[in-house]
Amino acid sequence: MNYVSAENLSKSYGIKTLFENISFNINEGDKIAIVAKNGSGKSTLLKILMGKEIADSGTVIINKDIQVVLFDQEIEFNSDLSIDEFMMTLDSPPILALKKYHASLISENPEEMEKAIAEMEIQKAWDLENEMKQILSHLKITDLSAKMGKLSGGQIKRVALAKLLTETRAQHTHTLLIMDEPTNHLDVEMVEWLENYLSKEKITLLLVTHDRYFLDSVCDIIWEMEDKNLYFHNGSYATYLENKMIREDNFNATIDKANNLYRKELEWMRRQPKARTTKSKSRIDAFYDTEKVAKTNTKKQSLELDFEMKRLGNKILELKNINKSFGNLVLLKDFSYQFQRGEKIGIVGKNGAGKSTLLNIIQGFEPKDSGEIETGETIKFGYFSQKGLFDGGDSSTSLRMTERVIDFIREISENFPLANGRTISASQFLRLFLFDDQTQYSPISKLSGGEKRRL
């Protein structure tokens, strides 16, 4: 059964073309992963399929008998709702039947209860509540009375994922599940459970992920977005890499061949008199086609970091007998550690073990219950938070999103020192992070999710 057909889709933002004249089909049972560099248009393509964005040209036909559901990087929710209430905001018929059944239990009205039970039977909703709780349990969400506004960023993502998987199970129609970076904020145990769940379930899946191991476990088709085109690969991530290498080798050979022909034809062009015959005009047209191929830029950009670092003193950071609890939950008990110069430390642990809390205590964002923290005089903290570019929530965030990328960086400095003693401007600094001139003068709101993280 065909779920989605797309023909000649194109999408641009200003003068930046994300993709051009791409066509594809999604059929029942397909498990597809999209791979591409940040800013290539992965998330935009997903939003076009959801009807949240409109393509500049081309057509998308979605089978009227299927339901399309999306797990997005941006989660919308009412902060005052409990997790249980948030889960029940689904509007699928089985969920609505379950809500009516709960309401009839509270009202104790025999007539309402009889109707609710009949509806539960029709919608086959008796097992749904149990399945919902099992999914939440696997994602380590146990207190369903907790308010959404009190949850961490990772917990919100996991509740939203549970809601999406529940919605997929609740649908009696055919469902296309679209997932944008679903493994963010999941620990290893949860990722393994989700891999197993998606592999075994009869799900039609379109997935964006940077986790190649997750991709290999779940998907058997890879779509590669590169240079405005869409390439198709059947098989594993290794197969995709092999196909990509062969394609690039063939393309480079074509360019080499065009270069040799270009040099030869350039001499002929320079010798030609101004009067052109019909035969010479066709050769001239062929020359310009050859020139276009010969001058193709195959250089791949890569992120460069070579900055001057401030000299660290002898004292870095020392934690002495740090204690931290939330009610009966003890996260840190008499924890001590002395950081050494040049150390690179990884913190591992299950969700809710206190990893982010420890980072926040170190920086003074979160109060400790007891203990001492001694920070060296020369120490400055740089913090890359899971919350993203802005901690969000206040009215200033939407205002900051209208700010231009270049102005956001100029607030830090107009010039940046390099390790070799030279300095570079804010604009040159941004180019090191692969932001071209057009992107630098665009508002932050126009950046892709990956580009915002890079910024």
Coordinates of C-alpha atoms in Angstrom, one line a residue:
M1 CA 0.0 0.0 0.0
N2 CA 1.4 3.4 -1.0
Y3 CA 1.3 5.9 1.9
V4 CA 3.0 9.0 0.3
S5 CA 4.0 10.1 -3.2
A6 CA 6.0 13.2 -3.8
E7 CA 7.1 14.6 -7.2
N8 CA 9.6 17.4 -8.0
L9 CA 9.6 19.0 -4.6
S10 CA 11.7 22.2 -4.2
K11 CA 12.2 24.4 -1.2
S12 CA 14.4 27.5 -0.7
Y13 CA 14.9 30.1 2.1
G14 CA 15.9 33.4 0.4
I15 CA 18.7 32.5 -2.1
K16 CA 19.5 29.3 -0.2
T17 CA 18.0 26.2 -1.9
L18 CA 17.6 23.2 0.4
F19 CA 16.4 20.7 -2.2
E20 CA 15.4 20.9 -5.8
N21 CA 13.0 18.6 -7.8
I22 CA 13.2 15.6 -5.5
S23 CA 10.7 12.8 -5.9
F24 CA 10.1 9.8 -3.6
N25 CA 7.5 7.2 -2.4
I26 CA 6.8 5.8 1.0
N27 CA 5.1 2.4 1.1
E28 CA 3.6 0.4 4.0
G29 CA 6.2 -1.2 6.1
D30 CA 9.1 1.0 5.0
K31 CA 11.5 2.0 7.7
I32 CA 13.5 4.9 6.3
A33 CA 16.3 7.0 7.8
I34 CA 17.2 10.5 6.4
V35 CA 20.9 11.4 6.7
A36 CA 22.4 14.8 5.8
K37 CA 24.5 17.7 7.2
N38 CA 22.8 20.2 9.5
G39 CA 20.9 22.8 7.5
S40 CA 20.3 20.5 4.5
G41 CA 16.5 20.5 5.0
K42 CA 15.8 17.3 6.8
S43 CA 13.4 18.8 9.3
T44 CA 11.9 21.1 6.7
L45 CA 11.0 18.0 4.5
L46 CA 9.3 16.4 7.5
K47 CA 7.3 19.5 8.1
I48 CA 6.2 19.6 4.4
L49 CA 4.9 16.1 4.8
M50 CA 3.0 17.1 7.9
G51 CA 1.5 20.1 6.2
K52 CA 3.3 22.5 8.6
E53 CA 5.3 24.0 5.7
I54 CA 4.6 24.5 2.0
A55 CA 7.0 23.5 -0.7
D56 CA 7.9 26.2 -3.3
S57 CA 7.0 23.7 -6.1
G58 CA 6.0 20.1 -6.6
T59 CA 3.3 17.9 -5.3
V60 CA 2.8 15.7 -2.2
I61 CA -0.1 13.1 -2.2
I62 CA -0.8 11.4 1.1
N63 CA -3.2 8.4 1.1
K64 CA -6.5 9.5 2.6
D65 CA -6.7 6.2 4.5
I66 CA -3.5 6.8 6.6
Q67 CA -2.7 8.9 9.7
V68 CA 0.6 10.8 9.9
V69 CA 2.0 11.5 13.3
L70 CA 5.2 13.5 14.1
F71 CA 7.7 13.5 16.9
D72 CA 9.3 16.9 16.6
Q73 CA 12.3 18.6 18.2
E74 CA 10.1 21.3 19.5
I75 CA 7.5 20.1 22.0
E76 CA 4.3 22.2 22.7
F77 CA 2.5 21.6 26.0
N78 CA 0.5 23.3 28.7
S79 CA 2.7 23.7 31.8
D80 CA -0.3 23.3 34.2
L81 CA -1.3 19.9 32.9
S82 CA -0.2 16.8 34.8
I83 CA 1.6 14.0 32.8
D84 CA -1.6 11.9 33.0
E85 CA -3.7 14.9 31.7
F86 CA -1.1 15.6 28.9
M87 CA -1.2 12.0 27.7
M88 CA -5.0 12.1 27.6
T89 CA -5.1 15.1 25.3
L90 CA -4.9 12.7 22.4
D91 CA -8.1 13.0 20.3
S92 CA -8.0 9.5 18.7
P93 CA -11.3 7.5 19.2
P94 CA -9.9 4.9 21.6
I95 CA -8.5 7.6 23.9
L96 CA -11.8 9.5 23.8
A97 CA -13.6 6.3 24.8
L98 CA -11.1 5.8 27.6
K99 CA -11.8 9.3 28.9
K100 CA -15.6 8.8 28.8
Y101 CA -15.1 5.6 30.7
H102 CA -13.1 7.3 33.4
A103 CA -15.7 10.1 33.7
S104 CA -18.5 7.5 34.0
L105 CA -16.6 5.8 36.9
I106 CA -16.5 9.2 38.7
S107 CA -20.1 10.1 38.0
E108 CA -21.4 6.6 39.0
N109 CA -24.3 7.1 36.5
P110 CA -25.3 3.5 35.3
E111 CA -26.6 4.8 32.0
E112 CA -23.4 6.7 31.2
M113 CA -21.3 3.8 32.3
E114 CA -23.2 1.4 30.0
K115 CA -22.6 3.7 27.1
A116 CA -18.9 4.1 28.0
I117 CA -18.4 0.4 28.2
A118 CA -20.0 -0.2 24.9
E119 CA -17.8 2.5 23.3
M120 CA -14.7 0.9 24.9
E121 CA -15.7 -2.4 23.3
I122 CA -16.2 -0.8 19.9
Q123 CA -12.8 1.0 20.0
K124 CA -11.0 -2.0 21.5
A125 CA -9.6 0.4 24.2
W126 CA -9.5 -2.0 27.2
D127 CA -5.7 -2.7 26.8
L128 CA -4.8 0.8 25.8
E129 CA -4.4 2.3 29.3
N130 CA -2.1 -0.6 30.3
E131 CA 0.0 -0.2 27.2
M132 CA 0.3 3.5 27.8
K133 CA 1.6 2.9 31.3
Q134 CA 4.0 0.3 30.1
I135 CA 5.5 2.7 27.5
L136 CA 5.8 5.4 30.2
S137 CA 7.5 3.0 32.5
H138 CA 10.1 1.9 29.9
L139 CA 10.9 5.6 29.4
K140 CA 11.3 6.0 33.2
I141 CA 8.2 8.2 33.7
T142 CA 6.4 6.9 36.9
D143 CA 4.9 9.9 38.7
L144 CA 1.9 10.7 36.3
S145 CA 0.6 13.4 38.7
A146 CA 3.8 15.6 38.1
K147 CA 3.1 18.9 36.3
M148 CA 4.6 19.3 32.8
G149 CA 6.0 22.7 33.8
K150 CA 8.1 21.1 36.6
L151 CA 9.8 18.5 34.3
S152 CA 13.3 18.7 33.0
G153 CA 14.0 19.1 29.2
G154 CA 14.8 15.4 29.0
Q155 CA 11.6 14.3 30.8
I156 CA 9.4 16.5 28.6
K157 CA 10.9 14.8 25.5
R158 CA 10.3 11.4 26.9
V159 CA 6.7 12.1 27.9
A160 CA 6.1 13.5 24.4
L161 CA 7.7 10.3 22.9
A162 CA 5.4 8.1 25.1
K163 CA 2.4 10.1 23.9
L164 CA 3.4 9.6 20.3
L165 CA 3.9 5.9 20.6
T166 CA 0.6 5.6 22.5
E167 CA -1.1 7.5 19.7
T168 CA 0.4 5.2 17.1
R169 CA -0.9 2.1 19.0
A170 CA -4.4 3.8 19.5
Q171 CA -4.9 4.4 15.8
H172 CA -6.9 1.7 14.0
T173 CA -6.0 3.2 10.6
H174 CA -2.6 2.8 8.9
T175 CA -0.1 5.1 10.4
L176 CA 3.1 6.8 9.1
L177 CA 5.3 7.6 12.1
I178 CA 7.7 10.5 11.5
M179 CA 10.5 11.0 14.1
D180 CA 13.0 13.8 14.3
E181 CA 16.0 12.9 16.6
P182 CA 14.0 10.5 18.9
T183 CA 17.1 9.3 20.9
N184 CA 18.1 12.7 22.3
H185 CA 17.6 12.7 26.1
L186 CA 17.4 8.9 26.3
D187 CA 19.9 6.8 28.2
V188 CA 21.4 3.6 26.8
E189 CA 18.8 1.3 28.3
M190 CA 15.9 3.4 26.9
V191 CA 17.6 3.6 23.4
E192 CA 17.9 -0.2 23.4
W193 CA 14.2 -0.5 24.3
L194 CA 13.1 2.0 21.6
E195 CA 15.3 0.1 19.0
N196 CA 13.6 -3.1 19.9
Y197 CA 10.1 -1.5 20.0
L198 CA 10.4 0.1 16.6
S199 CA 12.1 -3.0 15.0
K200 CA 9.4 -5.4 16.1
E201 CA 6.3 -3.3 15.7
K202 CA 4.5 -3.2 12.3
I203 CA 5.3 0.5 11.9
T204 CA 5.9 2.5 8.8
L205 CA 8.7 4.9 9.8
L206 CA 10.4 8.0 8.5
L207 CA 13.3 8.9 10.8
V208 CA 15.9 11.6 11.2
T209 CA 18.8 10.6 13.5
H210 CA 22.6 11.2 13.9
D211 CA 22.9 7.9 15.8
R212 CA 24.2 5.5 13.2
Y213 CA 23.8 2.5 15.5
F214 CA 20.2 3.2 16.2
L215 CA 19.7 3.8 12.5
D216 CA 21.2 0.4 11.6
S217 CA 19.1 -1.4 14.2
V218 CA 15.8 0.1 13.1
C219 CA 16.0 1.1 9.4
D220 CA 16.7 -0.7 6.2
I221 CA 16.4 2.2 3.7
I222 CA 18.5 5.3 3.8
W223 CA 17.7 8.6 2.1
E224 CA 20.7 10.9 1.7
M225 CA 20.2 14.6 1.2
E226 CA 23.2 16.1 -0.4
D227 CA 23.8 19.1 -2.8
K228 CA 20.0 19.8 -3.1
N229 CA 19.4 16.2 -4.3
L230 CA 18.0 13.0 -2.7
Y231 CA 19.8 9.7 -3.1
F232 CA 18.3 6.3 -2.2
H233 CA 20.2 3.4 -0.5
N234 CA 18.8 0.0 0.4
G235 CA 20.7 -1.6 3.3
S236 CA 22.8 -0.5 6.2
Y237 CA 24.7 2.6 7.0
A238 CA 27.9 0.9 5.7
T239 CA 26.2 0.3 2.4
Y240 CA 25.2 4.0 2.2
L241 CA 28.8 5.1 2.9
E242 CA 30.1 2.7 0.2
N243 CA 27.6 3.9 -2.3
K244 CA 28.4 7.6 -1.5
M245 CA 32.1 7.0 -1.9
I246 CA 31.6 5.3 -5.3
R247 CA 29.3 8.2 -6.4
E248 CA 31.8 10.8 -5.4
D249 CA 34.7 9.0 -7.0
N250 CA 32.7 8.8 -10.3
F251 CA 31.8 12.5 -10.0
N252 CA 35.5 13.4 -9.4
A253 CA 36.5 11.4 -12.5
T254 CA 33.9 13.2 -14.5
I255 CA 35.3 16.6 -13.4
D256 CA 38.9 15.5 -14.2
K257 CA 37.7 14.5 -17.7
A258 CA 35.8 17.8 -18.1
N259 CA 39.0 19.7 -17.0
N260 CA 41.1 18.1 -19.7
L261 CA 38.4 18.8 -22.4
Y262 CA 38.0 22.3 -21.1
R263 CA 41.6 23.2 -21.5
K264 CA 41.6 21.9 -25.1
E265 CA 38.3 23.7 -26.0
L266 CA 39.5 26.9 -24.3
E267 CA 42.3 27.2 -26.8
W268 CA 39.9 26.6 -29.7
M269 CA 37.6 29.3 -28.3
R270 CA 40.4 31.8 -28.2
R271 CA 41.4 31.1 -31.8
Q272 CA 37.9 31.5 -33.2
P273 CA 37.0 34.5 -35.3
K274 CA 33.9 36.6 -34.4
A275 CA 31.8 35.2 -37.2
R276 CA 30.3 31.9 -36.0
T277 CA 29.0 29.1 -38.1
T278 CA 26.0 26.9 -37.0
K279 CA 28.4 24.1 -36.4
S280 CA 30.8 26.3 -34.3
K281 CA 27.8 27.6 -32.2
S282 CA 26.9 24.1 -31.1
R283 CA 30.5 23.5 -30.1
I284 CA 30.5 26.8 -28.2
D285 CA 27.3 25.7 -26.3
A286 CA 29.1 22.4 -25.5
F287 CA 32.1 24.4 -24.2
Y288 CA 30.0 26.3 -21.7
D289 CA 28.5 23.1 -20.4
T290 CA 32.0 21.6 -20.0
E291 CA 33.2 24.7 -18.2
K292 CA 30.3 24.4 -15.7
V293 CA 31.3 20.8 -14.8
A294 CA 35.0 21.5 -14.8
K295 CA 34.6 24.4 -12.3
T296 CA 32.4 22.5 -9.9
N297 CA 33.6 23.0 -6.4
T298 CA 34.0 19.6 -4.7
K299 CA 35.8 20.9 -1.6
K300 CA 33.9 19.8 1.5
Q301 CA 33.7 22.3 4.4
S302 CA 34.8 21.2 7.8
L303 CA 34.6 22.8 11.2
E304 CA 37.8 24.5 12.3
L305 CA 38.8 25.5 15.9
D306 CA 42.1 27.1 16.6
F307 CA 41.6 29.7 19.3
E308 CA 43.9 31.3 21.8
M309 CA 42.9 30.0 25.3
K310 CA 43.4 31.9 28.5
R311 CA 46.1 30.6 30.8
L312 CA 44.7 28.5 33.6
G313 CA 46.1 28.9 37.1
N314 CA 47.2 26.1 39.4
K315 CA 43.8 25.9 41.0
I316 CA 41.0 24.6 38.8
L317 CA 38.0 23.4 40.7
E318 CA 37.5 21.4 43.9
L319 CA 34.3 19.9 45.3
K320 CA 34.3 19.0 49.0
N321 CA 31.6 16.8 50.6
I322 CA 28.8 18.0 48.3
N323 CA 25.3 16.8 49.3
K324 CA 22.1 17.3 47.3
S325 CA 18.6 15.8 47.7
F326 CA 15.1 16.5 46.3
G327 CA 12.8 15.2 49.1
N328 CA 13.7 11.6 49.7
L329 CA 15.7 11.3 46.5
V330 CA 19.4 11.6 47.3
L331 CA 21.5 12.6 44.2
L332 CA 24.8 13.4 45.8
K333 CA 26.1 12.3 49.2
D334 CA 29.5 13.6 50.5
F335 CA 30.8 13.9 46.9
S336 CA 34.3 15.2 46.6
Y337 CA 36.6 15.7 43.6
Q338 CA 39.6 17.8 42.6
F339 CA 39.8 18.7 38.9
Q340 CA 43.2 18.7 37.3
R341 CA 44.4 20.9 34.5
G342 CA 43.7 19.4 31.0
E343 CA 41.4 16.7 32.4
K344 CA 38.5 15.6 30.1
I345 CA 35.7 14.0 32.2
G346 CA 32.5 12.2 31.1
I347 CA 29.6 11.8 33.4
V348 CA 27.4 8.7 32.8
G349 CA 24.2 7.7 34.5
K350 CA 20.5 7.0 34.0
N351 CA 18.0 9.7 33.5
G352 CA 17.2 11.4 36.8
A353 CA 20.5 10.3 38.4
G354 CA 21.6 13.9 38.8
K355 CA 24.0 14.5 35.9
S356 CA 22.6 18.0 34.9
T357 CA 22.1 18.9 38.6
L358 CA 25.8 18.3 39.3
L359 CA 26.7 20.6 36.4
N360 CA 24.3 23.2 37.6
I361 CA 25.7 23.0 41.2
I362 CA 29.3 23.4 39.9
Q363 CA 28.3 26.6 38.1
G364 CA 26.1 28.0 40.9
F365 CA 22.8 27.7 39.0
E366 CA 21.5 25.2 41.6
P367 CA 22.0 25.5 45.4
K368 CA 23.8 22.6 47.1
D369 CA 22.4 21.3 50.5
S370 CA 25.9 21.3 52.0
G371 CA 29.6 21.1 51.2
E372 CA 32.1 23.5 49.6
I373 CA 33.1 24.5 46.1
E374 CA 36.4 26.2 45.5
T375 CA 36.9 27.7 42.0
G376 CA 40.3 29.0 40.7
E377 CA 40.6 32.7 40.1
T378 CA 41.3 32.4 36.4
I379 CA 38.4 29.9 35.7
K380 CA 35.5 30.8 33.5
F381 CA 32.7 28.3 32.7
G382 CA 31.4 27.7 29.2
Y383 CA 28.1 25.8 29.3
F384 CA 26.5 24.0 26.4
S385 CA 23.0 23.2 27.8
Q386 CA 20.6 20.5 26.6
K387 CA 17.9 23.3 26.6
G388 CA 19.5 24.7 23.5
L389 CA 20.4 28.3 22.4
F390 CA 18.2 30.0 25.0
D391 CA 16.9 28.6 28.3
G392 CA 13.5 29.8 27.0
G393 CA 10.2 30.3 28.7
D394 CA 10.3 34.1 29.0
S395 CA 9.1 36.7 26.6
S396 CA 12.7 37.7 25.8
T397 CA 13.3 34.4 24.0
S398 CA 11.0 35.2 21.1
L399 CA 12.6 38.7 20.9
R400 CA 16.1 37.1 20.7
M401 CA 15.0 34.8 17.9
T402 CA 14.4 37.8 15.6
E403 CA 18.0 38.9 16.2
R404 CA 20.5 38.4 13.4
V405 CA 23.1 35.6 13.8
I406 CA 26.0 38.1 13.4
D407 CA 24.6 40.5 16.0
F408 CA 24.2 37.6 18.5
I409 CA 28.0 36.9 18.2
R410 CA 29.0 40.5 18.2
E411 CA 27.4 40.9 21.7
I412 CA 30.3 38.7 22.9
S413 CA 33.0 40.5 20.9
E414 CA 33.8 42.2 17.6
N415 CA 37.2 40.3 17.3
F416 CA 38.4 36.8 18.4
P417 CA 42.0 35.8 19.1
L418 CA 43.6 32.8 17.3
A419 CA 46.3 30.6 18.7
N420 CA 48.9 32.0 16.2
G421 CA 48.5 35.5 17.6
R422 CA 46.2 36.9 14.9
T423 CA 42.7 38.0 15.5
I424 CA 39.6 37.5 13.3
S425 CA 36.3 39.4 13.0
A426 CA 33.0 38.1 14.3
S427 CA 32.0 37.3 10.7
Q428 CA 35.2 35.3 10.1
F429 CA 34.7 33.6 13.4
L430 CA 31.2 32.5 12.3
R431 CA 32.6 31.2 9.0
L432 CA 34.8 28.8 11.0
F433 CA 31.5 27.3 12.2
L434 CA 30.3 27.0 8.6
F435 CA 27.9 30.0 8.7
D436 CA 28.1 31.7 5.2
D437 CA 27.5 35.4 4.8
Q438 CA 23.8 35.1 3.9
T439 CA 23.1 33.0 7.0
Q440 CA 25.0 35.4 9.2
Y441 CA 22.6 38.2 8.3
S442 CA 19.5 36.0 8.7
P443 CA 17.4 36.0 11.9
I444 CA 18.1 33.2 14.4
S445 CA 14.5 31.9 13.9
K446 CA 15.4 31.0 10.3
L447 CA 18.1 28.5 11.4
S448 CA 17.5 24.8 11.4
G449 CA 17.6 22.9 14.7
G450 CA 21.2 21.7 14.0
E451 CA 22.3 25.2 13.0
K452 CA 20.9 26.6 16.3
R453 CA 23.0 24.1 18.2
R454 CA 26.0 25.0 16.2
L455 CA 25.4 28.7 16.9

